[in-house]
């Protein structure tokens, strides 16, 4: 068994190199990487689900191995990576470089290492005597707000028989995670009245009201920070004043200023309630603005709204993951993933994948070869589970 595992591990490494060489920065076409994945998966699989997004150059795809019956397992990973601009790399970012037990390259950890292990399992899936199916799912644009996964989750619910578990392979060092925060991002645009800066009573500064709104967000974030100890950051709701932009010249009262703010809501707290609270604060400012200038206004634009992954101790996905890894309980993480999207669609979901999130999104991103090997063995155990 160890020899076979090692052989598959070498295959995983080679596939990872192919995946890294495709520059799949979020927002770009998925055509090349989907073609590579389909070249490995399409013919041996028993069924395919294609779920395109609104942009014709981007799509999600999933392949079923085994019969169309209840009890299926979905292994899911995103194909996109974050940009490398303004990062100082000592290795070529889009070329997998092996050195001292690690593979360097953009996406090796987050999360093409998991994709490579998925694809490397195809020959085993093709010959396995599966009595329940295993799906390999590939999504687009996770890094910019889990934009692709909702389309695929919707199609899986419609086309697949009862799913026992979705396993999203984000980097957890092969530990089972069953809880993470949600993420909400919004633009708030303040529209004031332009005037000469020497005659401020003839205008209404959008910048000033935007800054006041930003100060409210800072105060609210401080309130959240008092609710739990900082050492328990996974249970802390956090706000980020991400961007502020407004004004054209020193002698012009700004008539437009835009703020981007983000919320990472701890599991168990109601993100919608917090968002409504924040919008109410903005509306109070808008009423004041209009008392001086009736034409003044505030606009809200949601950038994305990623649901949290909520712990469920009775989840069949959690039970499966703990059985495969030998853990006693699921863990919680601070970052968000597509797991919340699948769970919101009604699919039992956990996270378990190779590599450490500490290496993600950084220059010289890397994954340990041992982590790839561990992921290969994990998938082998899942295949065996679906054969009995």
mmCIF file of C-alpha atoms in Angstrom:
data_model
loop_
_atom_site.group_PDB
_atom_site.id
_atom_site.type_symbol
_atom_site.label_atom_id
_atom_site.label_comp_id
_atom_site.label_asym_id
_atom_site.label_seq_id
_atom_site.Cartn_x
_atom_site.Cartn_y
_atom_site.Cartn_z
ATOM 1 C CA UNK A 1 0.000 0.000 0.000
ATOM 2 C CA UNK A 2 2.783 2.444 0.879
ATOM 3 C CA UNK A 3 4.475 1.849 -2.465
ATOM 4 C CA UNK A 4 1.243 2.483 -4.381
ATOM 5 C CA UNK A 5 0.585 5.597 -2.324
ATOM 6 C CA UNK A 6 4.047 6.886 -3.126
ATOM 7 C CA UNK A 7 3.510 6.290 -6.819
ATOM 8 C CA UNK A 8 0.273 8.257 -6.772
ATOM 9 C CA UNK A 9 1.978 10.983 -4.748
ATOM 10 C CA UNK A 10 4.571 11.467 -7.480
ATOM 11 C CA UNK A 11 1.711 11.744 -9.965
ATOM 12 C CA UNK A 12 0.074 14.386 -7.753
ATOM 13 C CA UNK A 13 3.263 16.428 -7.791
ATOM 14 C CA UNK A 14 3.421 16.349 -11.579
ATOM 15 C CA UNK A 15 -0.207 17.419 -11.918
ATOM 16 C CA UNK A 16 0.359 20.246 -9.452
ATOM 17 C CA UNK A 17 3.083 21.554 -11.720
ATOM 18 C CA UNK A 18 0.649 21.597 -14.651
ATOM 19 C CA UNK A 19 -1.961 23.454 -12.610
ATOM 20 C CA UNK A 20 0.445 26.075 -11.254
ATOM 21 C CA UNK A 21 1.662 26.948 -14.737
ATOM 22 C CA UNK A 22 -1.830 28.152 -15.687
ATOM 23 C CA UNK A 23 -2.251 31.725 -14.415
ATOM 24 C CA UNK A 24 -5.754 31.488 -13.033
ATOM 25 C CA UNK A 25 -5.896 34.833 -11.221
ATOM 26 C CA UNK A 26 -9.455 35.584 -10.120
ATOM 27 C CA UNK A 27 -11.565 37.234 -12.780
ATOM 28 C CA UNK A 28 -9.778 35.623 -15.710
ATOM 29 C CA UNK A 29 -11.032 32.914 -18.049
ATOM 30 C CA UNK A 30 -11.271 29.363 -16.745
ATOM 31 C CA UNK A 31 -11.135 27.829 -20.232
ATOM 32 C CA UNK A 32 -7.535 26.623 -20.067
ATOM 33 C CA UNK A 33 -7.654 25.074 -16.605
ATOM 34 C CA UNK A 34 -11.079 23.485 -17.177
ATOM 35 C CA UNK A 35 -9.742 21.940 -20.388
ATOM 36 C CA UNK A 36 -6.785 20.482 -18.471
ATOM 37 C CA UNK A 37 -9.047 19.106 -15.729
ATOM 38 C CA UNK A 38 -11.512 17.664 -18.246
ATOM 39 C CA UNK A 39 -8.645 15.959 -20.070
ATOM 40 C CA UNK A 40 -8.023 13.914 -16.928
ATOM 41 C CA UNK A 41 -11.580 13.505 -15.647
ATOM 42 C CA UNK A 42 -14.116 13.609 -18.472
ATOM 43 C CA UNK A 43 -13.701 10.204 -20.128
ATOM 44 C CA UNK A 44 -13.313 8.093 -16.940
ATOM 45 C CA UNK A 45 -16.236 9.788 -15.164
ATOM 46 C CA UNK A 46 -19.838 8.622 -15.233
ATOM 47 C CA UNK A 47 -21.505 12.042 -15.397
ATOM 48 C CA UNK A 48 -20.650 15.725 -15.579
ATOM 49 C CA UNK A 49 -22.286 18.883 -14.276
ATOM 50 C CA UNK A 50 -21.301 22.162 -15.917
ATOM 51 C CA UNK A 51 -22.436 25.329 -14.162
ATOM 52 C CA UNK A 52 -21.362 28.488 -15.965
ATOM 53 C CA UNK A 53 -21.473 31.904 -14.385
ATOM 54 C CA UNK A 54 -22.868 35.053 -16.007
ATOM 55 C CA UNK A 55 -19.528 35.613 -17.721
ATOM 56 C CA UNK A 56 -19.264 33.164 -20.605
ATOM 57 C CA UNK A 57 -15.529 32.650 -20.058
ATOM 58 C CA UNK A 58 -15.910 31.293 -16.518
ATOM 59 C CA UNK A 59 -17.542 28.084 -15.389
ATOM 60 C CA UNK A 60 -17.672 25.489 -12.654
ATOM 61 C CA UNK A 61 -17.511 21.793 -13.424
ATOM 62 C CA UNK A 62 -18.072 18.580 -11.459
ATOM 63 C CA UNK A 63 -17.480 14.943 -12.385
ATOM 64 C CA UNK A 64 -19.283 11.956 -10.873
ATOM 65 C CA UNK A 65 -17.527 8.636 -10.405
ATOM 66 C CA UNK A 66 -19.792 5.756 -9.431
ATOM 67 C CA UNK A 67 -23.551 5.189 -9.480
ATOM 68 C CA UNK A 68 -26.168 7.922 -9.233
ATOM 69 C CA UNK A 69 -27.400 6.949 -5.764
ATOM 70 C CA UNK A 70 -27.661 8.621 -2.375
ATOM 71 C CA UNK A 71 -24.669 8.782 -0.053
ATOM 72 C CA UNK A 72 -22.278 10.567 -2.388
ATOM 73 C CA UNK A 73 -19.202 12.511 -1.318
ATOM 74 C CA UNK A 74 -18.145 15.708 -3.058
ATOM 75 C CA UNK A 75 -14.506 16.861 -3.028
ATOM 76 C CA UNK A 76 -14.480 20.534 -3.962
ATOM 77 C CA UNK A 77 -11.795 23.095 -4.676
ATOM 78 C CA UNK A 78 -11.481 26.462 -6.400
ATOM 79 C CA UNK A 79 -9.301 26.944 -9.452
ATOM 80 C CA UNK A 80 -8.501 30.646 -9.019
ATOM 81 C CA UNK A 81 -5.544 32.205 -7.222
ATOM 82 C CA UNK A 82 -4.738 35.652 -5.857
ATOM 83 C CA UNK A 83 -2.482 38.032 -7.847
ATOM 84 C CA UNK A 84 1.291 38.217 -7.486
ATOM 85 C CA UNK A 85 1.690 41.908 -8.376
ATOM 86 C CA UNK A 86 3.836 43.924 -5.957
ATOM 87 C CA UNK A 87 5.048 40.772 -4.215
ATOM 88 C CA UNK A 88 8.748 39.912 -4.109
ATOM 89 C CA UNK A 89 9.165 36.275 -5.148
ATOM 90 C CA UNK A 90 12.470 34.417 -5.103
ATOM 91 C CA UNK A 91 10.895 31.610 -7.164
ATOM 92 C CA UNK A 92 8.893 31.965 -10.398
ATOM 93 C CA UNK A 93 5.300 32.299 -9.126
ATOM 94 C CA UNK A 94 3.736 30.396 -12.012
ATOM 95 C CA UNK A 95 6.232 27.568 -12.154
ATOM 96 C CA UNK A 96 6.225 24.841 -9.492
ATOM 97 C CA UNK A 97 9.696 24.782 -7.906
ATOM 98 C CA UNK A 98 10.645 21.878 -5.640
ATOM 99 C CA UNK A 99 13.176 22.569 -2.907
ATOM 100 C CA UNK A 100 13.884 20.926 0.462
ATOM 101 C CA UNK A 101 10.636 19.046 0.755
ATOM 102 C CA UNK A 102 8.424 21.873 -0.464
ATOM 103 C CA UNK A 103 6.842 22.957 -3.738
ATOM 104 C CA UNK A 104 6.801 26.711 -4.302
ATOM 105 C CA UNK A 105 4.419 28.550 -6.601
ATOM 106 C CA UNK A 106 1.232 30.575 -6.589
ATOM 107 C CA UNK A 107 -1.658 28.363 -5.582
ATOM 108 C CA UNK A 108 0.407 25.391 -4.428
ATOM 109 C CA UNK A 109 -1.142 25.751 -0.985
ATOM 110 C CA UNK A 110 -4.351 27.631 -1.784
ATOM 111 C CA UNK A 111 -5.504 25.416 -3.269
ATOM 112 C CA UNK A 112 -4.108 23.667 -6.322
ATOM 113 C CA UNK A 113 -2.386 21.091 -4.118
ATOM 114 C CA UNK A 114 -5.815 19.716 -3.250
ATOM 115 C CA UNK A 115 -6.939 19.916 -6.881
ATOM 116 C CA UNK A 116 -3.860 17.936 -7.933
ATOM 117 C CA UNK A 117 -4.615 15.232 -5.382
ATOM 118 C CA UNK A 118 -8.219 15.089 -6.568
ATOM 119 C CA UNK A 119 -7.158 14.695 -10.192
ATOM 120 C CA UNK A 120 -4.467 12.146 -9.316
ATOM 121 C CA UNK A 121 -7.172 9.961 -7.753
ATOM 122 C CA UNK A 122 -9.052 9.607 -11.056
ATOM 123 C CA UNK A 123 -7.389 6.329 -12.160
ATOM 124 C CA UNK A 124 -8.306 4.789 -8.794
ATOM 125 C CA UNK A 125 -11.835 6.149 -8.970
ATOM 126 C CA UNK A 126 -12.241 4.744 -12.468
ATOM 127 C CA UNK A 127 -11.466 1.169 -11.393
ATOM 128 C CA UNK A 128 -12.911 1.253 -7.877
ATOM 129 C CA UNK A 129 -16.020 -0.821 -7.173
ATOM 130 C CA UNK A 130 -17.921 2.202 -5.895
ATOM 131 C CA UNK A 131 -21.348 1.528 -4.426
ATOM 132 C CA UNK A 132 -21.836 5.232 -3.670
ATOM 133 C CA UNK A 133 -20.423 8.033 -5.824
ATOM 134 C CA UNK A 134 -17.560 10.426 -5.359
ATOM 135 C CA UNK A 135 -17.794 13.787 -7.096
ATOM 136 C CA UNK A 136 -14.815 15.977 -8.009
ATOM 137 C CA UNK A 137 -15.958 19.614 -8.153
ATOM 138 C CA UNK A 138 -14.006 22.626 -9.415
ATOM 139 C CA UNK A 139 -15.208 26.200 -8.916
ATOM 140 C CA UNK A 140 -14.103 29.634 -10.077
ATOM 141 C CA UNK A 141 -13.433 32.966 -8.328
ATOM 142 C CA UNK A 142 -13.521 31.900 -4.705
ATOM 143 C CA UNK A 143 -10.886 34.472 -3.803
ATOM 144 C CA UNK A 144 -13.058 37.432 -4.823
ATOM 145 C CA UNK A 145 -16.136 36.422 -2.841
ATOM 146 C CA UNK A 146 -17.058 32.799 -3.656
ATOM 147 C CA UNK A 147 -18.645 33.986 -6.884
ATOM 148 C CA UNK A 148 -18.737 30.669 -8.728
ATOM 149 C CA UNK A 149 -19.720 28.153 -6.060
ATOM 150 C CA UNK A 150 -23.386 29.224 -5.715
ATOM 151 C CA UNK A 151 -24.030 28.287 -9.342
ATOM 152 C CA UNK A 152 -22.497 24.837 -8.894
ATOM 153 C CA UNK A 153 -24.158 24.204 -5.525
ATOM 154 C CA UNK A 154 -27.544 24.969 -7.082
ATOM 155 C CA UNK A 155 -26.968 22.491 -9.920
ATOM 156 C CA UNK A 156 -25.669 19.779 -7.596
ATOM 157 C CA UNK A 157 -28.802 20.040 -5.463
ATOM 158 C CA UNK A 158 -30.920 19.704 -8.615
ATOM 159 C CA UNK A 159 -28.970 16.959 -10.384
ATOM 160 C CA UNK A 160 -27.260 14.812 -7.726
ATOM 161 C CA UNK A 161 -28.905 12.266 -5.445
ATOM 162 C CA UNK A 162 -28.712 12.793 -1.679
ATOM 163 C CA UNK A 163 -25.188 13.913 -0.776
ATOM 164 C CA UNK A 164 -23.646 12.589 2.436
ATOM 165 C CA UNK A 165 -20.789 15.072 2.610
ATOM 166 C CA UNK A 166 -19.043 17.930 0.845
ATOM 167 C CA UNK A 167 -15.345 18.248 1.691
ATOM 168 C CA UNK A 168 -13.836 21.579 0.691
ATOM 169 C CA UNK A 169 -10.072 21.148 0.487
ATOM 170 C CA UNK A 170 -8.868 24.527 1.719
ATOM 171 C CA UNK A 171 -5.532 24.332 3.587
ATOM 172 C CA UNK A 172 -6.113 22.977 7.116
ATOM 173 C CA UNK A 173 -3.042 20.704 7.372
ATOM 174 C CA UNK A 174 -5.520 17.826 6.856
ATOM 175 C CA UNK A 175 -7.464 18.696 10.016
ATOM 176 C CA UNK A 176 -11.266 18.713 9.942
ATOM 177 C CA UNK A 177 -12.808 22.192 10.203
ATOM 178 C CA UNK A 178 -16.551 22.570 10.685
ATOM 179 C CA UNK A 179 -16.885 26.256 11.558
ATOM 180 C CA UNK A 180 -15.786 29.590 10.145
ATOM 181 C CA UNK A 181 -16.917 33.173 9.871
ATOM 182 C CA UNK A 182 -19.003 34.610 7.094
ATOM 183 C CA UNK A 183 -17.822 37.587 5.053
ATOM 184 C CA UNK A 184 -19.785 40.623 3.860
ATOM 185 C CA UNK A 185 -18.347 43.484 1.817
ATOM 186 C CA UNK A 186 -20.151 46.673 0.843
ATOM 187 C CA UNK A 187 -19.547 50.027 -0.816
ATOM 188 C CA UNK A 188 -21.255 53.052 0.749
ATOM 189 C CA UNK A 189 -21.186 56.133 -1.477
ATOM 190 C CA UNK A 190 -21.868 59.583 -0.026
ATOM 191 C CA UNK A 191 -23.209 62.206 -2.452
ATOM 192 C CA UNK A 192 -22.787 65.801 -1.260
ATOM 193 C CA UNK A 193 -22.788 69.147 -3.029
ATOM 194 C CA UNK A 194 -19.740 70.613 -4.727
ATOM 195 C CA UNK A 195 -18.675 74.217 -4.098
ATOM 196 C CA UNK A 196 -15.584 76.414 -3.887
ATOM 197 C CA UNK A 197 -13.705 75.676 -0.682
ATOM 198 C CA UNK A 198 -13.761 79.382 0.246
ATOM 199 C CA UNK A 199 -17.567 79.213 0.313
ATOM 200 C CA UNK A 200 -18.221 75.985 2.218
ATOM 201 C CA UNK A 201 -21.761 77.043 3.200
ATOM 202 C CA UNK A 202 -22.723 76.688 -0.469
ATOM 203 C CA UNK A 203 -21.706 73.017 -0.536
ATOM 204 C CA UNK A 204 -21.879 69.850 1.515
ATOM 205 C CA UNK A 205 -18.746 67.781 1.923
ATOM 206 C CA UNK A 206 -19.238 64.114 1.100
ATOM 207 C CA UNK A 207 -15.777 63.478 2.523
ATOM 208 C CA UNK A 208 -16.701 64.794 5.956
ATOM 209 C CA UNK A 209 -19.768 62.584 6.250
ATOM 210 C CA UNK A 210 -17.907 59.561 4.927
ATOM 211 C CA UNK A 211 -15.210 60.101 7.560
ATOM 212 C CA UNK A 212 -17.865 60.336 10.267
ATOM 213 C CA UNK A 213 -19.353 57.065 9.021
ATOM 214 C CA UNK A 214 -15.895 55.489 9.064
ATOM 215 C CA UNK A 215 -15.434 56.595 12.666
ATOM 216 C CA UNK A 216 -18.716 54.878 13.533
ATOM 217 C CA UNK A 217 -17.405 51.648 12.024
ATOM 218 C CA UNK A 218 -14.181 51.931 14.024
ATOM 219 C CA UNK A 219 -16.181 52.425 17.224
ATOM 220 C CA UNK A 220 -18.418 49.465 16.435
ATOM 221 C CA UNK A 221 -15.381 47.269 15.757
ATOM 222 C CA UNK A 222 -13.988 48.291 19.131
ATOM 223 C CA UNK A 223 -17.303 47.253 20.696
ATOM 224 C CA UNK A 224 -17.032 43.815 19.090
ATOM 225 C CA UNK A 225 -13.442 43.445 20.301
ATOM 226 C CA UNK A 226 -14.634 43.726 23.918
ATOM 227 C CA UNK A 227 -17.077 40.830 23.610
ATOM 228 C CA UNK A 228 -14.538 37.975 23.565
ATOM 229 C CA UNK A 229 -10.840 37.660 24.470
ATOM 230 C CA UNK A 230 -8.475 38.455 21.615
ATOM 231 C CA UNK A 231 -6.970 34.977 22.041
ATOM 232 C CA UNK A 232 -10.304 33.590 20.809
ATOM 233 C CA UNK A 233 -10.293 35.485 17.545
ATOM 234 C CA UNK A 234 -12.306 32.811 15.762
ATOM 235 C CA UNK A 235 -15.285 33.845 17.927
ATOM 236 C CA UNK A 236 -14.811 37.576 17.404
ATOM 237 C CA UNK A 237 -16.844 39.544 14.880
ATOM 238 C CA UNK A 238 -14.615 42.071 13.122
ATOM 239 C CA UNK A 239 -15.126 45.101 10.896
ATOM 240 C CA UNK A 240 -12.586 46.523 8.481
ATOM 241 C CA UNK A 241 -12.606 50.048 7.046
ATOM 242 C CA UNK A 242 -11.063 48.877 3.793
ATOM 243 C CA UNK A 243 -11.082 51.852 1.407
ATOM 244 C CA UNK A 244 -11.899 55.557 1.418
ATOM 245 C CA UNK A 245 -11.861 57.632 -1.760
ATOM 246 C CA UNK A 246 -13.225 61.084 -2.506
ATOM 247 C CA UNK A 247 -12.416 64.617 -3.602
ATOM 248 C CA UNK A 248 -10.750 66.142 -6.659
ATOM 249 C CA UNK A 249 -8.756 69.204 -5.516
ATOM 250 C CA UNK A 250 -7.825 71.195 -2.409
ATOM 251 C CA UNK A 251 -10.138 74.076 -3.377
ATOM 252 C CA UNK A 252 -13.262 72.036 -4.157
ATOM 253 C CA UNK A 253 -15.796 70.788 -1.620
ATOM 254 C CA UNK A 254 -16.082 67.073 -2.357
ATOM 255 C CA UNK A 255 -19.440 66.012 -3.766
ATOM 256 C CA UNK A 256 -18.682 62.273 -3.728
ATOM 257 C CA UNK A 257 -16.843 59.912 -1.409
ATOM 258 C CA UNK A 258 -16.946 56.125 -1.392
ATOM 259 C CA UNK A 259 -16.116 53.807 1.482
ATOM 260 C CA UNK A 260 -15.622 50.072 1.291
ATOM 261 C CA UNK A 261 -16.174 48.222 4.546
ATOM 262 C CA UNK A 262 -16.148 44.524 5.358
ATOM 263 C CA UNK A 263 -17.609 42.326 8.057
ATOM 264 C CA UNK A 264 -16.412 38.935 9.235
ATOM 265 C CA UNK A 265 -19.212 37.683 11.405
ATOM 266 C CA UNK A 266 -18.465 35.040 14.007
ATOM 267 C CA UNK A 267 -20.536 31.842 13.819
ATOM 268 C CA UNK A 268 -23.661 32.140 15.916
ATOM 269 C CA UNK A 269 -24.067 35.884 15.342
ATOM 270 C CA UNK A 270 -26.556 37.298 12.854
ATOM 271 C CA UNK A 271 -24.721 39.092 10.067
ATOM 272 C CA UNK A 272 -27.952 40.545 8.657
ATOM 273 C CA UNK A 273 -28.688 42.249 11.994
ATOM 274 C CA UNK A 274 -25.226 43.834 12.054
ATOM 275 C CA UNK A 275 -25.527 44.994 8.438
ATOM 276 C CA UNK A 276 -28.912 46.579 9.187
ATOM 277 C CA UNK A 277 -27.416 48.312 12.216
ATOM 278 C CA UNK A 278 -24.604 49.761 10.133
ATOM 279 C CA UNK A 279 -26.946 50.912 7.379
ATOM 280 C CA UNK A 280 -29.124 52.593 9.999
ATOM 281 C CA UNK A 281 -26.085 54.586 11.143
ATOM 282 C CA UNK A 282 -25.519 55.659 7.542
ATOM 283 C CA UNK A 283 -29.176 56.598 7.138
ATOM 284 C CA UNK A 284 -28.974 58.854 10.206
ATOM 285 C CA UNK A 285 -26.118 60.692 8.514
ATOM 286 C CA UNK A 286 -28.093 60.840 5.264
ATOM 287 C CA UNK A 287 -31.029 62.508 7.049
ATOM 288 C CA UNK A 288 -28.666 65.126 8.464
ATOM 289 C CA UNK A 289 -27.132 65.703 5.032
ATOM 290 C CA UNK A 290 -30.542 66.226 3.469
ATOM 291 C CA UNK A 291 -31.486 68.744 6.143
ATOM 292 C CA UNK A 292 -28.741 70.943 4.653
ATOM 293 C CA UNK A 293 -29.030 69.839 1.018
ATOM 294 C CA UNK A 294 -32.162 67.946 -0.115
ATOM 295 C CA UNK A 295 -30.303 66.508 -3.107
ATOM 296 C CA UNK A 296 -27.716 64.783 -0.921
ATOM 297 C CA UNK A 297 -27.902 60.990 -0.664
ATOM 298 C CA UNK A 298 -26.172 57.755 0.294
ATOM 299 C CA UNK A 299 -25.985 54.617 -1.855
ATOM 300 C CA UNK A 300 -25.292 51.011 -0.761
ATOM 301 C CA UNK A 301 -23.734 48.401 -3.057
ATOM 302 C CA UNK A 302 -23.116 44.872 -1.794
ATOM 303 C CA UNK A 303 -19.895 43.471 -3.267
ATOM 304 C CA UNK A 304 -20.366 39.947 -1.894
ATOM 305 C CA UNK A 305 -22.014 38.114 0.954
ATOM 306 C CA UNK A 306 -20.374 34.793 1.879
ATOM 307 C CA UNK A 307 -22.277 32.748 4.470
ATOM 308 C CA UNK A 308 -20.525 31.306 7.525
ATOM 309 C CA UNK A 309 -19.924 27.608 8.071
ATOM 310 C CA UNK A 310 -21.969 26.738 11.135
ATOM 311 C CA UNK A 311 -20.932 23.841 13.358
ATOM 312 C CA UNK A 312 -23.385 20.942 13.382
ATOM 313 C CA UNK A 313 -22.385 18.091 15.721
ATOM 314 C CA UNK A 314 -24.849 15.712 14.027
ATOM 315 C CA UNK A 315 -23.612 16.403 10.485
ATOM 316 C CA UNK A 316 -22.806 13.254 8.471
ATOM 317 C CA UNK A 317 -19.971 15.198 6.855
ATOM 318 C CA UNK A 318 -18.406 15.851 10.247
ATOM 319 C CA UNK A 319 -18.867 12.245 11.287
ATOM 320 C CA UNK A 320 -17.179 11.097 8.071
ATOM 321 C CA UNK A 321 -14.279 13.541 8.396
ATOM 322 C CA UNK A 322 -13.586 12.632 12.009
ATOM 323 C CA UNK A 323 -13.661 8.960 11.111
ATOM 324 C CA UNK A 324 -11.169 9.468 8.281
ATOM 325 C CA UNK A 325 -8.728 11.583 10.325
ATOM 326 C CA UNK A 326 -9.120 10.194 13.827
ATOM 327 C CA UNK A 327 -9.937 13.612 15.281
ATOM 328 C CA UNK A 328 -12.307 13.909 18.205
ATOM 329 C CA UNK A 329 -13.963 17.153 17.131
ATOM 330 C CA UNK A 330 -14.024 19.689 14.349
ATOM 331 C CA UNK A 331 -12.019 22.919 14.521
ATOM 332 C CA UNK A 332 -12.831 26.568 13.848
ATOM 333 C CA UNK A 333 -10.901 28.969 11.597
ATOM 334 C CA UNK A 334 -10.970 32.721 10.997
ATOM 335 C CA UNK A 335 -11.021 32.722 7.208
ATOM 336 C CA UNK A 336 -14.042 32.167 4.970
ATOM 337 C CA UNK A 337 -14.520 29.525 2.275
ATOM 338 C CA UNK A 338 -17.052 28.065 -0.126
ATOM 339 C CA UNK A 339 -18.065 25.609 2.596
ATOM 340 C CA UNK A 340 -20.662 28.073 3.845
ATOM 341 C CA UNK A 341 -22.126 28.272 0.332
ATOM 342 C CA UNK A 342 -22.591 24.506 0.128
ATOM 343 C CA UNK A 343 -24.023 24.350 3.640
ATOM 344 C CA UNK A 344 -26.486 27.137 2.846
ATOM 345 C CA UNK A 345 -27.629 25.072 -0.153
ATOM 346 C CA UNK A 346 -28.509 22.253 2.256
ATOM 347 C CA UNK A 347 -25.421 20.075 1.763
ATOM 348 C CA UNK A 348 -23.544 18.741 4.853
ATOM 349 C CA UNK A 349 -20.097 20.313 4.589
ATOM 350 C CA UNK A 350 -16.680 20.354 6.246
ATOM 351 C CA UNK A 351 -13.231 21.632 5.301
ATOM 352 C CA UNK A 352 -10.146 19.418 5.135
ATOM 353 C CA UNK A 353 -7.176 19.943 2.859
ATOM 354 C CA UNK A 354 -3.374 19.959 2.598
ATOM 355 C CA UNK A 355 -1.101 22.848 3.494
ATOM 356 C CA UNK A 356 -1.258 25.684 5.993
ATOM 357 C CA UNK A 357 -3.283 28.859 5.563
ATOM 358 C CA UNK A 358 -0.230 30.702 6.905
ATOM 359 C CA UNK A 359 1.459 30.123 3.538
ATOM 360 C CA UNK A 360 -1.483 31.286 1.425
ATOM 361 C CA UNK A 361 -1.509 34.569 -0.515
ATOM 362 C CA UNK A 362 2.133 35.303 0.348
ATOM 363 C CA UNK A 363 5.189 35.624 -1.888
ATOM 364 C CA UNK A 364 6.948 32.276 -2.257
ATOM 365 C CA UNK A 365 3.764 30.411 -1.359
ATOM 366 C CA UNK A 366 4.559 26.747 -0.730
ATOM 367 C CA UNK A 367 3.178 23.393 0.291
ATOM 368 C CA UNK A 368 5.036 20.531 1.924
ATOM 369 C CA UNK A 369 5.347 17.323 -0.072
ATOM 370 C CA UNK A 370 4.298 15.416 3.048
ATOM 371 C CA UNK A 371 1.003 17.289 3.015
ATOM 372 C CA UNK A 372 0.324 16.206 -0.565
ATOM 373 C CA UNK A 373 1.081 12.624 0.413
ATOM 374 C CA UNK A 374 -1.280 12.875 3.396
ATOM 375 C CA UNK A 375 -4.027 14.231 1.142
ATOM 376 C CA UNK A 376 -3.557 11.357 -1.316
ATOM 377 C CA UNK A 377 -3.946 8.850 1.531
ATOM 378 C CA UNK A 378 -7.043 10.680 2.782
ATOM 379 C CA UNK A 379 -8.712 10.404 -0.623
ATOM 380 C CA UNK A 380 -7.725 6.732 -0.841
ATOM 381 C CA UNK A 381 -9.575 6.143 2.441
ATOM 382 C CA UNK A 382 -12.623 7.981 1.098
ATOM 383 C CA UNK A 383 -12.627 5.774 -1.995
ATOM 384 C CA UNK A 384 -12.459 2.680 0.175
ATOM 385 C CA UNK A 385 -15.324 4.035 2.305
ATOM 386 C CA UNK A 386 -17.513 4.401 -0.786
ATOM 387 C CA UNK A 387 -16.844 0.802 -1.865
ATOM 388 C CA UNK A 388 -18.453 -0.900 1.157
#
